[in-house]
Amino acid sequence: MTSAIAVEKKKLEQAPLELHYLGDRVLRQPAKRVAKVDDSIRILVKEMLQTMYSNDGIGLAAPQVGVNKQVIVIDCQLDKPEVPALVLINPKITRSSSQVCSGEEGCLSIPGVYLDVIRPSAIEVSFKDENGKPQKIQAKDLLARVIQHEMDHLNGVMFVDRVENEIALNEQLKKQGFAASAVKHIQ
Ligand code: NI
């Protein structure tokens, strides 16, 4: 997959977009579908990539920068400048494995908090790329986890909502200055 949006994988002195943090209502609103992938969306994607790289993230969803749109950027290969980032617009999971696995997650909107989350190990996802072209990919392991984490953001779900170890969760939230009441546990 080639990217129409060339963004260097480096930190900028100032990221173009401001991050929103756990407790902010914008993170809890379901994001709207993108009707047309136009230049304004490509500018958003570019700025989201620059913001993600500036914050050492491997994934970022538009609600995290206060934009209520179904747009996600992902890059699990920060050390490979030649590998383009993945841009997912209006993503839909079309298959998920019955096999699940546990893995540690973090989130640019909850800095300093890293906890295990159980998710399906493999998924198939269809989406539009930054050119508006329909795409479908299969993902497993880390990529599958990051896609699911970012797609949760589009539904107003934060990874801490899925954490089962409540003792560790409350301990870390407290340590990082987040209110435990900002978590909306998923049963
Ligand atoms: Ni996140």
mmCIF file of C-alpha atoms and ligand atoms in Angstrom:
data_model
loop_
_atom_site.group_PDB
_atom_site.id
_atom_site.type_symbol
_atom_site.label_atom_id
_atom_site.label_comp_id
_atom_site.label_asym_id
_atom_site.label_seq_id
_atom_site.Cartn_x
_atom_site.Cartn_y
_atom_site.Cartn_z
ATOM 1 C CA MET A 1 0.000 0.000 0.000
ATOM 2 C CA THR A 2 1.511 3.314 -0.975
ATOM 3 C CA SER A 3 0.716 6.488 0.824
ATOM 4 C CA ALA A 4 -0.269 9.690 -0.944
ATOM 5 C CA ILE A 5 0.673 11.542 2.185
ATOM 6 C CA ALA A 6 4.383 11.889 2.753
ATOM 7 C CA VAL A 7 5.188 12.585 6.370
ATOM 8 C CA GLU A 8 8.645 12.095 7.805
ATOM 9 C CA LYS A 9 8.735 9.844 10.849
ATOM 10 C CA LYS A 10 10.232 12.383 13.196
ATOM 11 C CA LYS A 11 9.369 14.553 16.152
ATOM 12 C CA LEU A 12 8.389 18.146 15.462
ATOM 13 C CA GLU A 13 9.139 20.918 17.914
ATOM 14 C CA GLN A 14 5.428 21.496 18.106
ATOM 15 C CA ALA A 15 2.830 18.950 17.042
ATOM 16 C CA PRO A 16 0.180 20.536 14.785
ATOM 17 C CA LEU A 17 -2.767 19.109 16.749
ATOM 18 C CA GLU A 18 -3.548 19.124 20.440
ATOM 19 C CA LEU A 19 -4.267 15.850 22.225
ATOM 20 C CA HIS A 20 -7.319 15.342 24.416
ATOM 21 C CA TYR A 21 -7.037 13.315 27.593
ATOM 22 C CA LEU A 22 -9.119 10.817 29.549
ATOM 23 C CA GLY A 23 -11.937 12.704 31.214
ATOM 24 C CA ASP A 24 -12.491 14.923 28.169
ATOM 25 C CA ARG A 25 -16.010 14.470 26.781
ATOM 26 C CA VAL A 26 -14.873 14.595 23.162
ATOM 27 C CA LEU A 27 -13.291 11.152 23.646
ATOM 28 C CA ARG A 28 -16.659 9.652 24.565
ATOM 29 C CA GLN A 29 -18.600 10.745 21.489
ATOM 30 C CA PRO A 30 -19.108 8.297 18.622
ATOM 31 C CA ALA A 31 -17.269 9.559 15.526
ATOM 32 C CA LYS A 32 -19.133 10.293 12.300
ATOM 33 C CA ARG A 33 -18.499 8.541 9.005
ATOM 34 C CA VAL A 34 -16.482 10.464 6.426
ATOM 35 C CA ALA A 35 -18.784 11.137 3.464
ATOM 36 C CA LYS A 36 -16.017 12.052 1.040
ATOM 37 C CA VAL A 37 -12.260 11.586 1.283
ATOM 38 C CA ASP A 38 -11.117 14.993 0.070
ATOM 39 C CA ASP A 39 -8.166 17.316 0.628
ATOM 40 C CA SER A 40 -9.481 18.447 4.006
ATOM 41 C CA ILE A 41 -9.374 14.817 5.173
ATOM 42 C CA ARG A 42 -5.874 14.385 3.729
ATOM 43 C CA ILE A 43 -4.712 17.477 5.632
ATOM 44 C CA LEU A 44 -6.233 16.034 8.813
ATOM 45 C CA VAL A 45 -4.430 12.715 8.154
ATOM 46 C CA LYS A 46 -1.127 14.501 7.595
ATOM 47 C CA GLU A 47 -1.463 16.494 10.808
ATOM 48 C CA MET A 48 -2.560 13.404 12.733
ATOM 49 C CA LEU A 49 0.552 11.564 11.505
ATOM 50 C CA GLN A 50 2.802 14.472 12.507
ATOM 51 C CA THR A 51 1.119 14.600 15.911
ATOM 52 C CA MET A 52 1.439 10.835 16.391
ATOM 53 C CA TYR A 53 5.150 10.811 15.480
ATOM 54 C CA SER A 54 5.812 13.864 17.657
ATOM 55 C CA ASN A 55 4.356 11.994 20.641
ATOM 56 C CA ASP A 56 6.035 8.619 19.954
ATOM 57 C CA GLY A 57 2.681 6.965 19.305
ATOM 58 C CA ILE A 58 1.936 4.006 17.043
ATOM 59 C CA GLY A 59 -1.727 4.871 16.567
ATOM 60 C CA LEU A 60 -4.013 7.877 16.744
ATOM 61 C CA ALA A 61 -7.749 8.298 16.201
ATOM 62 C CA ALA A 62 -9.361 11.613 15.200
ATOM 63 C CA PRO A 63 -11.405 11.990 18.430
ATOM 64 C CA GLN A 64 -8.089 12.160 20.304
ATOM 65 C CA VAL A 65 -7.365 15.435 18.530
ATOM 66 C CA GLY A 66 -10.916 16.662 19.037
ATOM 67 C CA VAL A 67 -12.175 15.754 15.561
ATOM 68 C CA ASN A 68 -15.428 13.791 15.481
ATOM 69 C CA LYS A 69 -14.642 11.777 12.331
ATOM 70 C CA GLN A 70 -13.915 8.113 11.591
ATOM 71 C CA VAL A 71 -10.243 8.594 10.758
ATOM 72 C CA ILE A 72 -7.321 6.578 12.168
ATOM 73 C CA VAL A 73 -3.587 6.588 11.533
ATOM 74 C CA ILE A 74 -1.332 3.678 12.552
ATOM 75 C CA ASP A 75 2.377 2.988 12.256
ATOM 76 C CA CYS A 76 3.839 -0.042 14.020
ATOM 77 C CA GLN A 77 7.174 0.399 12.237
ATOM 78 C CA LEU A 78 8.504 3.702 13.476
ATOM 79 C CA ASP A 79 12.065 2.503 12.862
ATOM 80 C CA LYS A 80 11.425 1.895 9.148
ATOM 81 C CA PRO A 81 11.191 5.245 7.318
ATOM 82 C CA GLU A 82 10.376 3.536 4.010
ATOM 83 C CA VAL A 83 7.276 1.730 5.312
ATOM 84 C CA PRO A 84 4.196 3.940 4.884
ATOM 85 C CA ALA A 85 1.758 4.469 7.713
ATOM 86 C CA LEU A 86 -1.667 2.866 7.605
ATOM 87 C CA VAL A 87 -4.619 5.225 7.171
ATOM 88 C CA LEU A 88 -8.068 3.852 7.989
ATOM 89 C CA ILE A 89 -11.151 5.872 7.094
ATOM 90 C CA ASN A 90 -14.622 4.517 8.010
ATOM 91 C CA PRO A 91 -13.117 1.179 9.153
ATOM 92 C CA LYS A 92 -15.291 -1.855 9.740
ATOM 93 C CA ILE A 93 -14.216 -5.153 11.274
ATOM 94 C CA THR A 94 -15.565 -7.863 8.973
ATOM 95 C CA ARG A 95 -14.118 -10.834 10.860
ATOM 96 C CA SER A 96 -12.518 -11.471 14.220
ATOM 97 C CA SER A 97 -10.868 -14.635 15.465
ATOM 98 C CA SER A 98 -12.478 -16.570 18.278
ATOM 99 C CA GLN A 99 -8.986 -16.852 19.685
ATOM 100 C CA VAL A 100 -8.163 -14.004 22.022
ATOM 101 C CA CYS A 101 -4.913 -12.849 23.575
ATOM 102 C CA SER A 102 -3.781 -10.514 26.295
ATOM 103 C CA GLY A 103 -1.318 -7.709 25.621
ATOM 104 C CA GLU A 104 -0.162 -4.489 27.189
ATOM 105 C CA GLU A 105 -1.666 -1.287 25.829
ATOM 106 C CA GLY A 106 -1.073 2.395 26.294
ATOM 107 C CA CYS A 107 -2.776 5.460 24.839
ATOM 108 C CA LEU A 108 -1.624 8.972 23.951
ATOM 109 C CA SER A 109 -4.772 10.202 25.700
ATOM 110 C CA ILE A 110 -3.820 8.432 28.966
ATOM 111 C CA PRO A 111 -0.061 9.039 29.225
ATOM 112 C CA GLY A 112 1.877 6.861 31.660
ATOM 113 C CA VAL A 113 -0.798 4.181 31.962
ATOM 114 C CA TYR A 114 0.084 0.729 30.548
ATOM 115 C CA LEU A 115 -2.141 -2.247 31.240
ATOM 116 C CA ASP A 116 -3.143 -5.601 29.789
ATOM 117 C CA VAL A 117 -6.228 -5.913 27.610
ATOM 118 C CA ILE A 118 -7.765 -9.073 26.153
ATOM 119 C CA ARG A 119 -8.803 -8.855 22.483
ATOM 120 C CA PRO A 120 -9.287 -11.146 19.483
ATOM 121 C CA SER A 121 -5.823 -12.080 18.145
ATOM 122 C CA ALA A 122 -6.674 -11.645 14.467
ATOM 123 C CA ILE A 123 -9.127 -9.522 12.510
ATOM 124 C CA GLU A 124 -10.155 -8.611 9.000
ATOM 125 C CA VAL A 125 -10.967 -4.961 8.458
ATOM 126 C CA SER A 126 -12.356 -3.056 5.488
ATOM 127 C CA PHE A 127 -11.901 0.693 5.160
ATOM 128 C CA LYS A 128 -11.110 3.510 2.769
ATOM 129 C CA ASP A 129 -7.557 4.733 2.354
ATOM 130 C CA GLU A 130 -6.458 8.370 2.082
ATOM 131 C CA ASN A 131 -7.359 8.331 -1.627
ATOM 132 C CA GLY A 132 -10.885 7.170 -0.875
ATOM 133 C CA LYS A 133 -10.118 3.735 -2.301
ATOM 134 C CA PRO A 134 -11.759 0.749 -0.588
ATOM 135 C CA GLN A 135 -9.249 -1.602 1.041
ATOM 136 C CA LYS A 136 -9.380 -4.784 3.052
ATOM 137 C CA ILE A 137 -6.603 -6.215 5.206
ATOM 138 C CA GLN A 138 -6.009 -9.076 7.565
ATOM 139 C CA ALA A 139 -4.127 -8.259 10.728
ATOM 140 C CA LYS A 140 -2.808 -10.235 13.652
ATOM 141 C CA ASP A 141 -0.702 -9.692 16.753
ATOM 142 C CA LEU A 142 0.312 -6.083 17.460
ATOM 143 C CA LEU A 143 -1.312 -4.612 14.342
ATOM 144 C CA ALA A 144 -4.639 -6.307 15.114
ATOM 145 C CA ARG A 145 -4.439 -4.952 18.654
ATOM 146 C CA VAL A 146 -3.654 -1.388 17.564
ATOM 147 C CA ILE A 147 -6.454 -1.364 14.971
ATOM 148 C CA GLN A 148 -8.979 -2.569 17.552
ATOM 149 C CA HIS A 149 -7.720 -0.048 20.121
ATOM 150 C CA GLU A 150 -8.045 2.827 17.632
ATOM 151 C CA MET A 151 -11.446 1.652 16.379
ATOM 152 C CA ASP A 152 -12.638 1.668 19.992
ATOM 153 C CA HIS A 153 -11.828 5.405 20.038
ATOM 154 C CA LEU A 154 -14.267 5.900 17.145
ATOM 155 C CA ASN A 155 -16.977 4.425 19.360
ATOM 156 C CA GLY A 156 -16.039 6.519 22.374
ATOM 157 C CA VAL A 157 -14.375 3.564 24.106
ATOM 158 C CA MET A 158 -11.010 3.877 25.883
ATOM 159 C CA PHE A 159 -8.731 0.890 26.487
ATOM 160 C CA VAL A 160 -8.991 1.342 30.256
ATOM 161 C CA ASP A 161 -12.708 0.492 29.924
ATOM 162 C CA ARG A 162 -11.591 -3.045 28.963
ATOM 163 C CA VAL A 163 -8.964 -3.572 31.655
ATOM 164 C CA GLU A 164 -9.870 -6.436 33.969
ATOM 165 C CA ASN A 165 -7.277 -5.860 36.686
ATOM 166 C CA GLU A 166 -9.096 -3.101 38.511
ATOM 167 C CA ILE A 167 -6.537 -2.824 41.301
ATOM 168 C CA ALA A 168 -3.683 -2.164 38.882
ATOM 169 C CA LEU A 169 -5.934 0.151 36.865
ATOM 170 C CA ASN A 170 -6.902 2.352 39.806
ATOM 171 C CA GLU A 171 -3.322 2.421 41.052
ATOM 172 C CA GLN A 172 -1.929 3.609 37.718
ATOM 173 C CA LEU A 173 -4.710 6.118 37.063
ATOM 174 C CA LYS A 174 -4.170 7.666 40.469
ATOM 175 C CA LYS A 175 -0.421 7.811 39.962
ATOM 176 C CA GLN A 176 -0.857 9.627 36.641
ATOM 177 C CA GLY A 177 -3.492 12.011 37.957
ATOM 178 C CA PHE A 178 -6.563 10.599 36.212
ATOM 179 C CA ALA A 179 -9.926 10.123 37.949
ATOM 180 C CA ALA A 180 -11.095 6.506 38.199
ATOM 181 C CA SER A 181 -14.606 7.829 37.539
ATOM 182 C CA ALA A 182 -13.529 8.620 33.948
ATOM 183 C CA VAL A 183 -13.491 4.871 33.216
ATOM 184 C CA LYS A 184 -16.645 3.277 31.774
ATOM 185 C CA HIS A 185 -16.189 -0.408 32.446
ATOM 186 C CA ILE A 186 -17.320 -2.783 29.716
ATOM 187 C CA GLN A 187 -18.839 -5.999 31.016
HETATM 188 NI NI NI B 1 -5.650 5.297 22.395
#
